Short mmCIF file of C-alpha atoms and ligand atoms in Angstrom, two decimals:
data_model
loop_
_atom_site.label_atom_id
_atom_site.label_comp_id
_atom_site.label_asym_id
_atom_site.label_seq_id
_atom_site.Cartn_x
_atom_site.Cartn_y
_atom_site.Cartn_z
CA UNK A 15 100.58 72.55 83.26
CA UNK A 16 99.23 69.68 85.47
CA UNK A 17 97.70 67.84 82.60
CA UNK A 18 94.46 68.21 84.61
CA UNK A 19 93.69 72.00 84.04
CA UNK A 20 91.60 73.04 81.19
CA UNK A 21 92.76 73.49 78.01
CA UNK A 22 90.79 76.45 77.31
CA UNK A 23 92.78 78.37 80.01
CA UNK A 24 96.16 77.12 78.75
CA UNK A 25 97.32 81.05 77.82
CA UNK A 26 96.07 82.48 80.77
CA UNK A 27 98.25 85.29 81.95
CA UNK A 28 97.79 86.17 85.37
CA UNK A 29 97.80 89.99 87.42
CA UNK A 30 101.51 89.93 88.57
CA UNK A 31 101.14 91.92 91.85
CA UNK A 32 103.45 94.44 92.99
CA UNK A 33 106.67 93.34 95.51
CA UNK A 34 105.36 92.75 98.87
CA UNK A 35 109.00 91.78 100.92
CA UNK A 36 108.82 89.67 103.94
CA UNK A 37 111.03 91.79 105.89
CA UNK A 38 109.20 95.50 105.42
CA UNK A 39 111.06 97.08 108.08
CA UNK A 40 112.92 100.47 106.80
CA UNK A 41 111.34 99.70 103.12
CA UNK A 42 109.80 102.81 101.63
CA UNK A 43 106.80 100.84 99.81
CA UNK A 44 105.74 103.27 97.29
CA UNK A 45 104.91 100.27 94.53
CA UNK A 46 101.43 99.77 95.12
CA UNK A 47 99.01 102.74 95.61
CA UNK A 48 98.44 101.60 99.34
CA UNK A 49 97.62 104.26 102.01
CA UNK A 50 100.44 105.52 104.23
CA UNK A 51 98.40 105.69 106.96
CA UNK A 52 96.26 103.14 109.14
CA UNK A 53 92.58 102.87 109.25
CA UNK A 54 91.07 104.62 111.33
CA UNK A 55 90.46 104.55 114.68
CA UNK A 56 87.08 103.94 114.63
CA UNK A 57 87.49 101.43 111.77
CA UNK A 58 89.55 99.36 114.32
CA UNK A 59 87.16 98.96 117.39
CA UNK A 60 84.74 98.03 115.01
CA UNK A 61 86.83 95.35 113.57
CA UNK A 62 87.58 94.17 117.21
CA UNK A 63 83.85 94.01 118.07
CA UNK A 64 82.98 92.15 114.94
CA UNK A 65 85.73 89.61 115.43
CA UNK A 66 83.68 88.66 118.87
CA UNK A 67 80.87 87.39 116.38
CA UNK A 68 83.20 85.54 113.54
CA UNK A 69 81.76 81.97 114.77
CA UNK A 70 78.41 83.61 112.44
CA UNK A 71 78.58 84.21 108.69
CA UNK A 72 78.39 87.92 108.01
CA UNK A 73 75.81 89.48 106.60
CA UNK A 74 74.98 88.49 102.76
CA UNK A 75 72.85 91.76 102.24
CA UNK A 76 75.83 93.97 103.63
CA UNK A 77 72.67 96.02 104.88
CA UNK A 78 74.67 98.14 107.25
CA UNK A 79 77.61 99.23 105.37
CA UNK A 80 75.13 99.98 102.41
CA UNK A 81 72.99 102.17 104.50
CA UNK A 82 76.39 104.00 105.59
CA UNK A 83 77.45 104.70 101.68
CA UNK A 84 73.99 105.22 100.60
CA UNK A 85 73.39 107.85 102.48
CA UNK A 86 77.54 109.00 102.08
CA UNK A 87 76.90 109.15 98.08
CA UNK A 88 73.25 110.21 98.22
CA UNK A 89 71.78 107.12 96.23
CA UNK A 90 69.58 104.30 96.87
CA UNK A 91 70.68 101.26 99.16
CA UNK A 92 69.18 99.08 96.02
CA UNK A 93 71.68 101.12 93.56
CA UNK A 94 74.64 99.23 95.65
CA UNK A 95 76.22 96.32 95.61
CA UNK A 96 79.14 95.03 97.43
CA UNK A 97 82.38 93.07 96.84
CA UNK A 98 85.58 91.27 98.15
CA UNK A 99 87.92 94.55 96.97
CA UNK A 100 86.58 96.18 94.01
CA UNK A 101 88.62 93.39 91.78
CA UNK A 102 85.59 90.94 92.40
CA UNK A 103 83.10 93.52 91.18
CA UNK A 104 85.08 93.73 88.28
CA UNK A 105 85.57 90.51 87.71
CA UNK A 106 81.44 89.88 88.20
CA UNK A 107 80.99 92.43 85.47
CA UNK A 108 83.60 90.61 83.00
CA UNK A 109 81.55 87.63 83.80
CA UNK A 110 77.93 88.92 83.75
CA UNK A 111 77.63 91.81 81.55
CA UNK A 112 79.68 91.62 78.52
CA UNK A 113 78.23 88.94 76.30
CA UNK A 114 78.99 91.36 73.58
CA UNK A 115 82.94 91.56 74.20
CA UNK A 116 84.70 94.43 76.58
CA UNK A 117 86.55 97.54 75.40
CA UNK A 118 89.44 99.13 77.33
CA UNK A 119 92.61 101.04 76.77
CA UNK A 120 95.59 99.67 75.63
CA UNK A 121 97.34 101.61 78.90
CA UNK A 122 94.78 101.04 81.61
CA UNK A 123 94.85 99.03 84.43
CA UNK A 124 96.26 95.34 83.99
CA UNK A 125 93.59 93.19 85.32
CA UNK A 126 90.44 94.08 82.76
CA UNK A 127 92.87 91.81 80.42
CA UNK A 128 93.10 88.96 83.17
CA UNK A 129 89.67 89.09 83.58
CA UNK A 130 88.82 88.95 79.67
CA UNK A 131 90.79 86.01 79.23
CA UNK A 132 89.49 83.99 82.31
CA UNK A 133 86.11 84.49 81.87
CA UNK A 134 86.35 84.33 77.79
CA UNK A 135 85.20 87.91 76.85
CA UNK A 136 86.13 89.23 73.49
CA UNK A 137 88.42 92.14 73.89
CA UNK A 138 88.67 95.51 71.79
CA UNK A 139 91.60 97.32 72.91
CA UNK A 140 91.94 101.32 72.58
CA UNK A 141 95.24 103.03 72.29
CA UNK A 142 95.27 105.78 74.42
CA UNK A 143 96.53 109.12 72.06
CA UNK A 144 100.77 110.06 72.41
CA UNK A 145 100.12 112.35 75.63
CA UNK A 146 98.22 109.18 76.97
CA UNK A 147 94.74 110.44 77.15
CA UNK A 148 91.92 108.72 76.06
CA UNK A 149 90.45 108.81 72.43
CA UNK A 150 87.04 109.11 73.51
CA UNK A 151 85.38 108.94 70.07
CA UNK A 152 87.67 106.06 69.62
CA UNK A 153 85.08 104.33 71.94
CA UNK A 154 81.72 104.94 69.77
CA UNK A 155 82.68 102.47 67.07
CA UNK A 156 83.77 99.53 69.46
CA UNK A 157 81.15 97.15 70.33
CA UNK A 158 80.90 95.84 74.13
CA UNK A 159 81.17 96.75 77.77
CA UNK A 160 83.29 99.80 78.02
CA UNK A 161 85.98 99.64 81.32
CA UNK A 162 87.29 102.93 81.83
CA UNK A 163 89.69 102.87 84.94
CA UNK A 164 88.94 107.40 85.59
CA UNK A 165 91.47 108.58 87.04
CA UNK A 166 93.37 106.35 84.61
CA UNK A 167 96.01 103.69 86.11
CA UNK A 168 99.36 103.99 85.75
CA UNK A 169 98.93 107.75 84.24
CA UNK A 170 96.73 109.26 86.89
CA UNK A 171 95.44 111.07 84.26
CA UNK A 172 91.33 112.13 84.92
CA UNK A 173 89.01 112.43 81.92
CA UNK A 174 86.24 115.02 82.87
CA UNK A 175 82.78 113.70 83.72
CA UNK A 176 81.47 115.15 80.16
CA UNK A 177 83.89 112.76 78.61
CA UNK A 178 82.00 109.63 80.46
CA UNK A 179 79.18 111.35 79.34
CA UNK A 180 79.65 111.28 75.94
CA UNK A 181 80.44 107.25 75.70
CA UNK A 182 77.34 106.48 77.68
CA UNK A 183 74.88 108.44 75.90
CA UNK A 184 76.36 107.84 72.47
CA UNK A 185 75.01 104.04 72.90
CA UNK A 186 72.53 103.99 75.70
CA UNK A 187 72.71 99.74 74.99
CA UNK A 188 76.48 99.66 76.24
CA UNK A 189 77.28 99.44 79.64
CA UNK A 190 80.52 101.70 80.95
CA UNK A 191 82.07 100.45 83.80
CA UNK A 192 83.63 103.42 85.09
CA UNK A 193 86.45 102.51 88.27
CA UNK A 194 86.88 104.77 90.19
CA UNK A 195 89.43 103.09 92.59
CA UNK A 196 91.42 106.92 92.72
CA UNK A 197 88.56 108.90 92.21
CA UNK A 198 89.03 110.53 96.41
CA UNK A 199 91.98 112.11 95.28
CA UNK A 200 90.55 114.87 92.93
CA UNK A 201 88.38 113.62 89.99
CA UNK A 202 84.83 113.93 89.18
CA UNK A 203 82.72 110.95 90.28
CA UNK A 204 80.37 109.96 87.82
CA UNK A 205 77.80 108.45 90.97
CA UNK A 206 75.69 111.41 90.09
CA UNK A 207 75.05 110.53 86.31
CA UNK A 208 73.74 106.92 87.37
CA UNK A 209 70.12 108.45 87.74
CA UNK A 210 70.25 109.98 84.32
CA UNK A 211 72.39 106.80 82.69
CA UNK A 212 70.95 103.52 83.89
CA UNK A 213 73.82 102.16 81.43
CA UNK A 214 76.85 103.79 84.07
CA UNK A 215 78.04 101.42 86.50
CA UNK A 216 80.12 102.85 89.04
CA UNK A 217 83.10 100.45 90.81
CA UNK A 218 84.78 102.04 93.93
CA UNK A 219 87.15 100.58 96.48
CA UNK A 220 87.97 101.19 100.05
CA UNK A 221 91.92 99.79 99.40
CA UNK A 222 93.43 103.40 98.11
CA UNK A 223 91.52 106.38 99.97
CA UNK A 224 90.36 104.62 102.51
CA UNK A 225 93.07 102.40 104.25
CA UNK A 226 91.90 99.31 104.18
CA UNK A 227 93.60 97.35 100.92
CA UNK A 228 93.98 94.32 103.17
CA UNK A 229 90.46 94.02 104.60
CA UNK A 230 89.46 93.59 100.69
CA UNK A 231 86.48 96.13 100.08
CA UNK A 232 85.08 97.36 97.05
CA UNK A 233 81.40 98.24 95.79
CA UNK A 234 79.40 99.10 92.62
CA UNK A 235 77.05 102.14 92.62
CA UNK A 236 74.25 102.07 89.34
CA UNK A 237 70.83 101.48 88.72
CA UNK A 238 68.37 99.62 90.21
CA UNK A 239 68.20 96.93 87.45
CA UNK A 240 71.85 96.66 86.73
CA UNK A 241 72.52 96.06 91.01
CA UNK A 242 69.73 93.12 90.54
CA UNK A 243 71.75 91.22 88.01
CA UNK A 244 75.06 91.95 89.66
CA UNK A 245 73.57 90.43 92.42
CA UNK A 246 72.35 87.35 90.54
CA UNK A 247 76.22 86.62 89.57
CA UNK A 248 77.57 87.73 93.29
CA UNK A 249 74.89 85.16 94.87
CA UNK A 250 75.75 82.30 92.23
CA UNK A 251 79.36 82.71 93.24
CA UNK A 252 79.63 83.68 97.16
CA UNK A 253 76.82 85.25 98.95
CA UNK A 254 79.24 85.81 101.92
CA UNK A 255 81.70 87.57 99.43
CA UNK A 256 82.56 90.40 102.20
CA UNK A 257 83.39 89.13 105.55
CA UNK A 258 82.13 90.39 108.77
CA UNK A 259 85.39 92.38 110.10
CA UNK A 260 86.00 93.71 106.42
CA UNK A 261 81.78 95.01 106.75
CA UNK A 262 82.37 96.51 109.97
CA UNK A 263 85.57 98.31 109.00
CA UNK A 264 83.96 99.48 106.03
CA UNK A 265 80.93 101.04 107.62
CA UNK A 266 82.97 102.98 110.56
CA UNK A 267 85.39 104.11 107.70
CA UNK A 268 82.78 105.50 105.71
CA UNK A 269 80.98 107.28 109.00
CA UNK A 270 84.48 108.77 110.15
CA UNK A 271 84.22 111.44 107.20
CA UNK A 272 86.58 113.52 109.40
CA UNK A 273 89.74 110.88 109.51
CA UNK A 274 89.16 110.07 105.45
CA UNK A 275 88.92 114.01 104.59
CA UNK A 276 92.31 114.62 106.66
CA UNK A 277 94.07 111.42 104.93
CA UNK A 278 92.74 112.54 101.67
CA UNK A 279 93.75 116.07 101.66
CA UNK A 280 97.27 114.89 103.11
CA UNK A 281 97.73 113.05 100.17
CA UNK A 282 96.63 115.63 97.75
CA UNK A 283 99.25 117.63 99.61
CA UNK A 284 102.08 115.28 99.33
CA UNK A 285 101.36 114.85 95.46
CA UNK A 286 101.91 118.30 94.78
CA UNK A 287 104.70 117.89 96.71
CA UNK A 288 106.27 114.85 94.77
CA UNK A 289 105.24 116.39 91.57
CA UNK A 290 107.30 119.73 92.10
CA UNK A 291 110.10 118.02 93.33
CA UNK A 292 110.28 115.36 90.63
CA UNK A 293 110.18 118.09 87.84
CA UNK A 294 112.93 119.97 89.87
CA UNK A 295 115.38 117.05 89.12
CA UNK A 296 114.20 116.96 85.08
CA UNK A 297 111.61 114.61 85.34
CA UNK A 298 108.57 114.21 82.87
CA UNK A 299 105.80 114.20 85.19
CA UNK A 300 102.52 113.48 83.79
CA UNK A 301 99.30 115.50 85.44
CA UNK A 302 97.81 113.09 88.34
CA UNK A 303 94.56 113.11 90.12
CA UNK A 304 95.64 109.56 91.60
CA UNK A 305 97.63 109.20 94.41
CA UNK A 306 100.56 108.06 92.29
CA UNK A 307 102.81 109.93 89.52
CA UNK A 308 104.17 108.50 86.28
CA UNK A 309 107.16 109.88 85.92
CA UNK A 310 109.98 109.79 83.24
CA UNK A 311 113.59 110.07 84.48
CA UNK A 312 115.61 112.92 82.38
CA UNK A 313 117.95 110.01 81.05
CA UNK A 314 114.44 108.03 80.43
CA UNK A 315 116.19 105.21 81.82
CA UNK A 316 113.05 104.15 84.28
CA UNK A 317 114.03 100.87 84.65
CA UNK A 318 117.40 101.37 86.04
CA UNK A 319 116.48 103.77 88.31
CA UNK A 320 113.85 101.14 89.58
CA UNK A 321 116.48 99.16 90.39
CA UNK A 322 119.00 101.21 92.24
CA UNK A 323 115.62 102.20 94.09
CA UNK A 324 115.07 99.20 94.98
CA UNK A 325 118.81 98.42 96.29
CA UNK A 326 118.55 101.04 98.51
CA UNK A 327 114.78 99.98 100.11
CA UNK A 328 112.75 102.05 97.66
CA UNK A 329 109.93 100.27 96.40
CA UNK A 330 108.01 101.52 93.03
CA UNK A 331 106.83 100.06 89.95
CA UNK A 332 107.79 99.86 86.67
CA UNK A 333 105.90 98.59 83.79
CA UNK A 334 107.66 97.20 80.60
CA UNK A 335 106.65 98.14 77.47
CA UNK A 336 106.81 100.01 74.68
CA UNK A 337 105.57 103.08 76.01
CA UNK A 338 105.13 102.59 79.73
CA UNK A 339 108.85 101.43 79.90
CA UNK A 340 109.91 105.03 80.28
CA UNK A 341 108.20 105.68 83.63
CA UNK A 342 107.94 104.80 87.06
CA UNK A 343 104.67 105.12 89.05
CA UNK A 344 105.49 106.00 92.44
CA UNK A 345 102.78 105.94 94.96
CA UNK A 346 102.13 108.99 97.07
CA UNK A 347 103.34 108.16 100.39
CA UNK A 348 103.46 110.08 103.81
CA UNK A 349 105.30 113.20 103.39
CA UNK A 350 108.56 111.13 105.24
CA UNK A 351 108.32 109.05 102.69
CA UNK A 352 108.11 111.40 99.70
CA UNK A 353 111.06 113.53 101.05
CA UNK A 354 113.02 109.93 101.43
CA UNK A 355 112.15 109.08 98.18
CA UNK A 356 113.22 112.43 96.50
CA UNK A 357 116.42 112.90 98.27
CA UNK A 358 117.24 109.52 97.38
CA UNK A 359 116.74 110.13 93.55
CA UNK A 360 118.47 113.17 93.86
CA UNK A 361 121.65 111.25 94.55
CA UNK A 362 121.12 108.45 92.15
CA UNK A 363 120.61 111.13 89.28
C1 PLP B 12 93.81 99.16 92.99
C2 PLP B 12 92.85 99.14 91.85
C3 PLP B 12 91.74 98.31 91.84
C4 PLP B 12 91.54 97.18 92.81
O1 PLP B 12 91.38 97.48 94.06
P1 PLP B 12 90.88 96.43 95.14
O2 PLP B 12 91.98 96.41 96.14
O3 PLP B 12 90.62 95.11 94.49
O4 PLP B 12 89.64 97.06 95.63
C5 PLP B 12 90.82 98.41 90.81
N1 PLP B 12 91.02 99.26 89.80
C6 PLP B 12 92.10 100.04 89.73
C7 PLP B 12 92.26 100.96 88.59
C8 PLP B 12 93.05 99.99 90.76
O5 PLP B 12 94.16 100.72 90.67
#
């Protein structure tokens, strides 16, 4: 420490993000949950076109791209709100809306910890039962914001939307911050309980089913009310959060529902196809509606695997710990990639 920085932040523990190597040429990058393929077409003119106009700041209201998702997810423009990747909106909700603490699985995905500890939010942390599903009652006696990553990272495992049900209308004065960054791949998006729960708030990104991790894109769907205070923390922090190429990308991604179904499904696809494979060669493969599997090698030695993996280009990622030591989580990749990846395993078994 610099002797400068604040005491307060002396444990911090930052997000360690996955590999990215300089030289990606004939790496299989299957370690992050990115999209195998590129944005699409239409998401690139638009990006060239807005570049002409970068000499402006964008747009603080995101008016366009809202207009494009309201009427994609059938809500309100004033039930959106928008964010650099859907990390920010997380990280405005850890920061605005969880004076009374923040509860979240033990197993869940790494940043809602970060985020605790930087912005000095009380955490109550929820082991997730020995199949790794989620204790829902588990949730009624802890007090504060509920962050439930559905489909759940690194498991991929979904809760149904009666489950999200359940913890919001058990304690109508708790928010649950339901992220659905994998939702496109086969869950049940709880957008549609927002009229009936003005306590849901709904966090989506355009970095897994969309193709555009690097543009940074994310957005929160919920009621009118909640929106205005998110708002009140996005505008006290950056009101040009989401630049203008990112905006533009966003909006033409969103209005190409033909290029995003055909990625989507591919994926789906490919999963299935990873999954079978996988349990050919012994593997514990837990159920995913992500597009990722966590997966147990038959000698359970994850980590080692992981490594040879890695020494032959393979890219995944595996998490130590006591119970996520055990698996890899292997992004779904283009189905090149997944037959790579499998015949490659298949040797190192
Ligand atoms: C990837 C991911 C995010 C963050 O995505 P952004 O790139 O910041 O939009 C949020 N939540 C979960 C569970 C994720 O896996």
């Amino acid at each position: 420490m610099s002797g400068f920085f604040d005491g307060r932040l002396s444990s911090l523990q930052p997000y360690t993000a996955g590999e990215r190597p300089e030289n990606m040429k004939n790496i299989i990058k299957l370690n992050t949950n990115e999209s195998p393929f590129p944005p699409s077409r239409k998401a690139i003119s638009a990006a060239k076109k807005a570049a002409k106009s970068v000499n402006l700041y964008c747009d603080p209201t995101a008016d366009k791209l809202k207009s494009a998702l309201a009427e994609d997810l059938n809500v309100n423009k004033k039930n959106i709100a928008v964010s650099n990747g859907s990390d920010e909106a997380l990280a405005f909700l850890f920061r605005g809306f969880c004076e009374k603490g923040a509860v979240y699985n033990d197993i869940t995905y790494g940043f809602y910890k970060v985020f605790a500890s930087l912005f000095g939010v009380k955490s109550t942390v929820i082991k997730l039962d020995d199949d790794f599903t989620v204790p829902i009652d588990a949730y009624d006696a802890a007090e504060g914001t509920a962050f439930i990553a559905n489909p759940n990272a690194p498991t991929g495992i979904a809760l149904p939307l009666s489950d999200i049900e359940r913890i919001a209308s058990f304690d109508e004065n708790r928010l649950v911050a339901v992220d659905e960054a994998y939702v496109d791949f086969g869950a049940e998006s709880a957008v549609g309980l927002i009229g009936k729960y003005p306590n849901i708030a709904v966090v989506r990104t355009f970095s897994k089913s969309r193709s555009l991790a690097g543009a940074r894109l994310g957005f929160i769907v919920a009621d009118e009310r909640v929106i205005a205070d998110f708002e009140r923390v996005r505008n006290s922090f950056n009101p040009y959060n989401v630049n203008s190429v990112a905006l533009a990308m966003g909006e033409a991604a969103v209005r190409d529902k033909k290029y995003f179904e055909k990625t989507r499904r591919e994926i789906i696809d490919n999963r299935a196809e990873l999954t079978g494979g996988l349990k050919n060669l012994g593997f514990d493969v837990l159920p995913s509606l992500a597009n990722f599997v966590f997966a147990s090698p038959p000698d359970k030695d994850a980590e080692g695997l992981y490594e040879r993996l890695k020494s032959r280009g393979i890219l995944v990622r595996h998490f130590r710990g006591e119970r996520t030591g055990e698996y890899l989580r292997i992004t779904v990749g283009s189905k090149r990639q997944v037959s790579a990846f499998l015949a490659a395993v298949e040797e190192l078994l």
